Amino acid sequence: MSTNFFRMDGKVAVVTGGGQGIGEAICRRLAGAGAKVGVFDMNADSANRVASDIGGVPLVGDLTKEADLDRVFGEIAAKAGPVDVLVNNAGVASRKGRDVPIWESVREDWEFVLGINVTGLVLCCKAVLPSMIERKYGRIVNIASIAGKEGNPKMAPYSASKAAVIALTKSLSKELVGKGDICVNSVAPAVIQTPILDQLDQSQINMMLSKIPLGRTGKPDEVAALVHFLSSSDCSFTTGFCFDISGGRATY
C-alpha cells in the first residue's frame, strides 16, 4: 500500500486570500505536499512573505476585477504551468462595523460582501475551468461557512453569500460531470481564529462560540488539513459536497 497519501507533486495550486489566516495555512499545507502554490492576495507584502517561505509564486490583485484575474492567472501559468487546484478562500465578513440587522443594512453592505465572496469566486472559477476541462483534471475547493447553512443574526450579507457558495459548488459540480476527473467541493467552518474576526464585535464572536459544542474556535491548520484532501487526486469520488468543520455545531 502506498504511503504517499494526498501527495501533490507536480500539481499547481492557487489559493485566494493566501497571505494570512486560513489561506496561509492552506498554502503551507499544499506546498508541504509537493504542490507549486500561487499565493493570491490583495496585500503584496503578505503574498510575497508566504510565497517566499514556501517557494511559491506571489500573485497580487483584486479578484473582483477581471483585468487583474487575467494578469494573475497568466502569471501563474507562465511561471508554474496550468492550474490544477483552485482554493477559493478569500472572503470578508462585513464592511467593518456593519454587522447590523437587515433593516439597518444598506445597499453597499450587500454589494461589498457579495462582490468578494460570490462574484469574485465565480470569476476565479471561470479563469481556471477552460484549462481544467481541456486537460480533464481539476480540483476546486470553495470555503463557505456554517453561517451559510444556519444564518447568523446581524450577518445577513455574509450568511447569504456563504449559502450562495454552497449552492454554486453543487451547481458547478453537476455541470462538470462527464468532463474528466474534476471535483468541486466546499468546506463550512464555524468560527476559526483568523484576522477576519477583527471585522466583528466581540459580542458577535461570543454568540457564535456559544453554539460550538467543543467550546473553542477552530485552528487554520485544521481547516487546511481538510482542504488538503479535497485538493488531492485521492479525492476522486466526492464532488458537490459541503464538508462541515464546526466543532460539533452542525448536526446535519
Short mmCIF file of C-alpha atoms in Angstrom, two decimals:
data_model
loop_
_atom_site.label_atom_id
_atom_site.label_comp_id
_atom_site.label_asym_id
_atom_site.label_seq_id
_atom_site.Cartn_x
_atom_site.Cartn_y
_atom_site.Cartn_z
CA MET A 1 0.00 0.00 0.00
CA SER A 2 1.30 3.45 -0.92
CA THR A 3 2.48 5.71 1.89
CA ASN A 4 2.28 8.80 -0.32
CA PHE A 5 -1.29 9.61 0.54
CA PHE A 6 -2.51 13.01 -0.63
CA ARG A 7 0.79 13.91 -2.31
CA MET A 8 0.55 16.76 -4.80
CA ASP A 9 3.90 16.65 -6.54
CA GLY A 10 3.78 18.28 -9.95
CA LYS A 11 0.44 20.00 -9.26
CA VAL A 12 -0.09 23.74 -9.49
CA ALA A 13 -2.45 25.28 -6.93
CA VAL A 14 -3.78 28.82 -6.49
CA VAL A 15 -5.14 29.89 -3.10
CA THR A 16 -7.05 33.16 -2.94
CA GLY A 17 -6.61 35.16 0.25
CA GLY A 18 -3.43 33.14 0.70
CA GLY A 19 -1.49 35.80 2.57
CA GLN A 20 -2.94 35.24 6.04
CA GLY A 21 -5.24 33.14 8.20
CA ILE A 22 -6.84 30.04 6.71
CA GLY A 23 -5.44 30.85 3.28
CA GLU A 24 -1.87 30.97 4.54
CA ALA A 25 -2.32 27.66 6.38
CA ILE A 26 -3.67 26.09 3.18
CA CYS A 27 -0.75 27.43 1.13
CA ARG A 28 1.75 25.96 3.57
CA ARG A 29 -0.05 22.62 3.71
CA LEU A 30 -0.30 22.20 -0.08
CA ALA A 31 3.31 23.26 -0.59
CA GLY A 32 4.35 20.73 2.04
CA ALA A 33 2.57 18.06 -0.01
CA GLY A 34 4.64 18.98 -3.06
CA ALA A 35 2.42 21.44 -4.93
CA LYS A 36 3.66 24.64 -6.53
CA VAL A 37 1.43 27.23 -4.90
CA GLY A 38 0.32 30.59 -6.18
CA VAL A 39 -0.33 32.82 -3.17
CA PHE A 40 -3.06 35.18 -4.38
CA ASP A 41 -3.71 38.16 -2.12
CA MET A 42 -4.56 41.85 -2.38
CA ASN A 43 -1.72 42.65 0.01
CA ALA A 44 1.60 42.41 -1.79
CA ASP A 45 3.65 42.13 1.41
CA SER A 46 1.55 39.19 2.63
CA ALA A 47 1.63 37.40 -0.72
CA ASN A 48 5.39 37.84 -1.02
CA ARG A 49 6.05 36.73 2.56
CA VAL A 50 4.12 33.47 2.30
CA ALA A 51 5.34 32.71 -1.23
CA SER A 52 8.94 33.28 -0.17
CA ASP A 53 8.56 30.93 2.79
CA ILE A 54 7.10 28.06 0.74
CA GLY A 55 8.86 28.50 -2.60
CA GLY A 56 5.61 29.61 -4.20
CA VAL A 57 4.56 32.33 -6.60
CA PRO A 58 3.22 35.63 -5.21
CA LEU A 59 0.11 36.79 -7.04
CA VAL A 60 -1.20 40.25 -6.22
CA GLY A 61 -4.55 41.57 -7.37
CA ASP A 62 -8.24 42.20 -6.77
CA LEU A 63 -10.30 39.10 -7.50
CA THR A 64 -13.37 41.22 -8.29
CA LYS A 65 -11.57 42.80 -11.28
CA GLU A 66 -11.38 40.67 -14.40
CA ALA A 67 -8.33 42.52 -15.70
CA ASP A 68 -6.47 41.61 -12.50
CA LEU A 69 -7.55 37.99 -12.83
CA ASP A 70 -6.37 37.80 -16.44
CA ARG A 71 -2.97 39.08 -15.33
CA VAL A 72 -2.70 36.93 -12.19
CA PHE A 73 -3.68 33.65 -13.83
CA GLY A 74 -1.44 34.49 -16.76
CA GLU A 75 1.46 34.93 -14.32
CA ILE A 76 0.96 31.57 -12.64
CA ALA A 77 0.61 29.80 -15.99
CA ALA A 78 3.84 31.37 -17.25
CA LYS A 79 5.82 30.66 -14.08
CA ALA A 80 4.45 27.28 -12.99
CA GLY A 81 2.02 25.90 -15.56
CA PRO A 82 -1.75 25.44 -15.84
CA VAL A 83 -3.71 25.46 -12.60
CA ASP A 84 -4.70 22.02 -11.30
CA VAL A 85 -6.18 23.19 -7.99
CA LEU A 86 -8.10 26.34 -7.10
CA VAL A 87 -8.95 27.09 -3.48
CA ASN A 88 -11.41 29.96 -3.26
CA ASN A 89 -10.63 31.09 0.26
CA ALA A 90 -10.71 34.91 0.07
CA GLY A 91 -13.69 36.42 1.82
CA VAL A 92 -14.99 39.14 4.08
CA ALA A 93 -17.46 39.01 6.95
CA SER A 94 -18.84 42.54 6.58
CA ARG A 95 -17.92 46.11 5.97
CA LYS A 96 -16.10 46.88 9.23
CA GLY A 97 -18.57 47.83 11.93
CA ARG A 98 -21.55 46.99 9.72
CA ASP A 99 -22.79 43.79 11.41
CA VAL A 100 -26.35 45.11 11.73
CA PRO A 101 -29.90 43.73 11.37
CA ILE A 102 -31.20 43.57 7.81
CA TRP A 103 -33.50 46.58 8.20
CA GLU A 104 -30.50 48.73 9.07
CA SER A 105 -28.34 47.44 6.23
CA VAL A 106 -27.69 49.48 3.12
CA ARG A 107 -27.05 48.50 -0.49
CA GLU A 108 -23.28 48.99 -0.10
CA ASP A 109 -23.15 46.38 2.70
CA TRP A 110 -24.53 43.74 0.34
CA GLU A 111 -22.55 44.75 -2.72
CA PHE A 112 -19.26 44.73 -0.82
CA VAL A 113 -19.69 41.27 0.73
CA LEU A 114 -21.35 39.56 -2.23
CA GLY A 115 -18.88 41.10 -4.66
CA ILE A 116 -15.93 39.41 -2.96
CA ASN A 117 -17.50 36.25 -1.54
CA VAL A 118 -19.64 35.30 -4.55
CA THR A 119 -18.82 37.22 -7.72
CA GLY A 120 -15.06 37.06 -7.13
CA LEU A 121 -15.28 33.32 -6.52
CA VAL A 122 -17.21 32.77 -9.76
CA LEU A 123 -14.72 34.83 -11.75
CA CYS A 124 -11.83 32.79 -10.36
CA CYS A 125 -13.59 29.57 -11.33
CA LYS A 126 -14.16 30.90 -14.84
CA ALA A 127 -10.46 31.74 -15.11
CA VAL A 128 -9.29 28.16 -14.48
CA LEU A 129 -12.09 25.95 -15.78
CA PRO A 130 -11.36 26.04 -19.54
CA SER A 131 -7.88 24.61 -18.92
CA MET A 132 -9.17 22.05 -16.41
CA ILE A 133 -11.80 20.87 -18.89
CA GLU A 134 -9.26 20.71 -21.71
CA ARG A 135 -6.87 18.63 -19.57
CA LYS A 136 -9.74 16.67 -17.97
CA TYR A 137 -8.41 17.22 -14.47
CA GLY A 138 -9.01 19.70 -11.70
CA ARG A 139 -9.93 20.32 -8.08
CA ILE A 140 -11.85 23.34 -6.83
CA VAL A 141 -12.42 23.88 -3.12
CA ASN A 142 -14.67 26.72 -2.02
CA ILE A 143 -14.51 27.99 1.55
CA ALA A 144 -18.09 28.53 2.71
CA SER A 145 -19.22 28.82 6.34
CA ILE A 146 -21.60 27.27 8.83
CA ALA A 147 -23.37 30.65 8.57
CA GLY A 148 -24.35 29.64 5.05
CA LYS A 149 -26.33 26.74 6.48
CA GLU A 150 -27.76 28.23 9.65
CA GLY A 151 -27.68 32.01 9.13
CA ASN A 152 -26.07 34.23 11.76
CA PRO A 153 -28.03 37.21 13.11
CA LYS A 154 -26.65 40.59 12.11
CA MET A 155 -24.57 38.88 9.44
CA ALA A 156 -27.15 38.55 6.68
CA PRO A 157 -24.87 39.55 3.76
CA TYR A 158 -22.20 37.11 4.91
CA SER A 159 -24.67 34.31 5.63
CA ALA A 160 -26.38 34.78 2.27
CA SER A 161 -23.05 34.87 0.45
CA LYS A 162 -21.89 31.62 2.02
CA ALA A 163 -25.21 29.92 1.26
CA ALA A 164 -24.59 31.00 -2.33
CA VAL A 165 -21.11 29.44 -2.22
CA ILE A 166 -22.58 26.10 -1.12
CA ALA A 167 -25.22 26.19 -3.88
CA LEU A 168 -22.71 27.31 -6.52
CA THR A 169 -20.48 24.40 -5.55
CA LYS A 170 -23.33 21.95 -6.12
CA SER A 171 -24.33 23.54 -9.43
CA LEU A 172 -20.79 23.64 -10.80
CA SER A 173 -20.04 20.07 -9.77
CA LYS A 174 -23.04 18.85 -11.78
CA GLU A 175 -22.07 20.94 -14.81
CA LEU A 176 -18.64 19.30 -14.84
CA VAL A 177 -19.84 15.70 -14.71
CA GLY A 178 -18.51 13.84 -17.74
CA LYS A 179 -15.78 16.38 -18.44
CA GLY A 180 -12.99 14.46 -16.74
CA ASP A 181 -11.64 13.97 -13.24
CA ILE A 182 -12.79 17.38 -11.99
CA CYS A 183 -14.22 17.61 -8.47
CA VAL A 184 -15.73 20.66 -6.80
CA ASN A 185 -16.41 20.70 -3.07
CA SER A 186 -16.94 23.26 -0.33
CA VAL A 187 -15.95 23.50 3.31
CA ALA A 188 -18.11 25.11 6.00
CA PRO A 189 -16.06 26.15 9.04
CA ALA A 190 -17.52 27.52 12.22
CA VAL A 191 -15.50 30.27 13.96
CA ILE A 192 -11.82 29.97 13.07
CA GLN A 193 -9.17 32.08 14.82
CA THR A 194 -8.17 34.38 11.95
CA PRO A 195 -7.94 38.14 11.29
CA ILE A 196 -11.46 38.10 9.80
CA LEU A 197 -12.70 38.14 13.42
CA ASP A 198 -11.31 41.67 13.66
CA GLN A 199 -14.26 42.75 11.48
CA LEU A 200 -16.77 41.65 14.13
CA ASP A 201 -17.83 42.87 17.56
CA GLN A 202 -16.77 40.64 20.46
CA SER A 203 -20.44 40.08 21.33
CA GLN A 204 -20.96 38.62 17.86
CA ILE A 205 -17.95 36.32 18.29
CA ASN A 206 -19.19 35.21 21.72
CA MET A 207 -22.60 34.37 20.26
CA MET A 208 -21.01 32.14 17.60
CA LEU A 209 -18.70 30.45 20.12
CA SER A 210 -21.66 29.64 22.35
CA LYS A 211 -23.06 27.40 19.61
CA ILE A 212 -19.94 25.22 19.30
CA PRO A 213 -20.07 22.08 21.49
CA LEU A 214 -16.27 21.80 21.59
CA GLY A 215 -16.25 25.28 23.15
CA ARG A 216 -13.40 26.82 21.16
CA THR A 217 -12.53 28.40 17.87
CA GLY A 218 -11.09 26.20 15.16
CA LYS A 219 -7.49 26.49 14.01
CA PRO A 220 -6.43 27.39 10.47
CA ASP A 221 -4.29 24.24 10.29
CA GLU A 222 -7.37 22.12 11.00
CA VAL A 223 -9.18 23.62 8.02
CA ALA A 224 -6.07 23.25 5.87
CA ALA A 225 -5.91 19.51 6.60
CA LEU A 226 -9.42 19.00 5.23
CA VAL A 227 -8.76 21.22 2.21
CA HIS A 228 -5.58 19.23 1.52
CA PHE A 229 -7.56 16.03 0.98
CA LEU A 230 -10.16 17.77 -1.18
CA SER A 231 -7.36 19.28 -3.29
CA SER A 232 -5.62 15.97 -3.88
CA SER A 233 -6.08 13.37 -6.59
CA ASP A 234 -7.19 10.96 -3.84
CA CYS A 235 -10.45 12.93 -3.69
CA SER A 236 -11.88 11.45 -6.86
CA PHE A 237 -15.36 10.18 -5.91
CA THR A 238 -16.59 13.13 -3.88
CA THR A 239 -17.97 16.20 -5.62
CA GLY A 240 -20.68 18.74 -4.94
CA PHE A 241 -20.49 18.18 -1.19
CA CYS A 242 -20.18 20.62 1.69
CA PHE A 243 -17.88 19.39 4.47
CA ASP A 244 -18.51 20.78 7.95
CA ILE A 245 -15.61 21.65 10.20
CA SER A 246 -17.58 23.19 13.01
CA GLY A 247 -16.56 21.71 16.35
CA GLY A 248 -19.85 19.82 16.52
CA ARG A 249 -22.09 22.78 15.75
CA ALA A 250 -23.51 21.24 12.58
CA THR A 251 -25.99 18.45 13.26
CA TYR A 252 -26.98 17.71 9.67
#
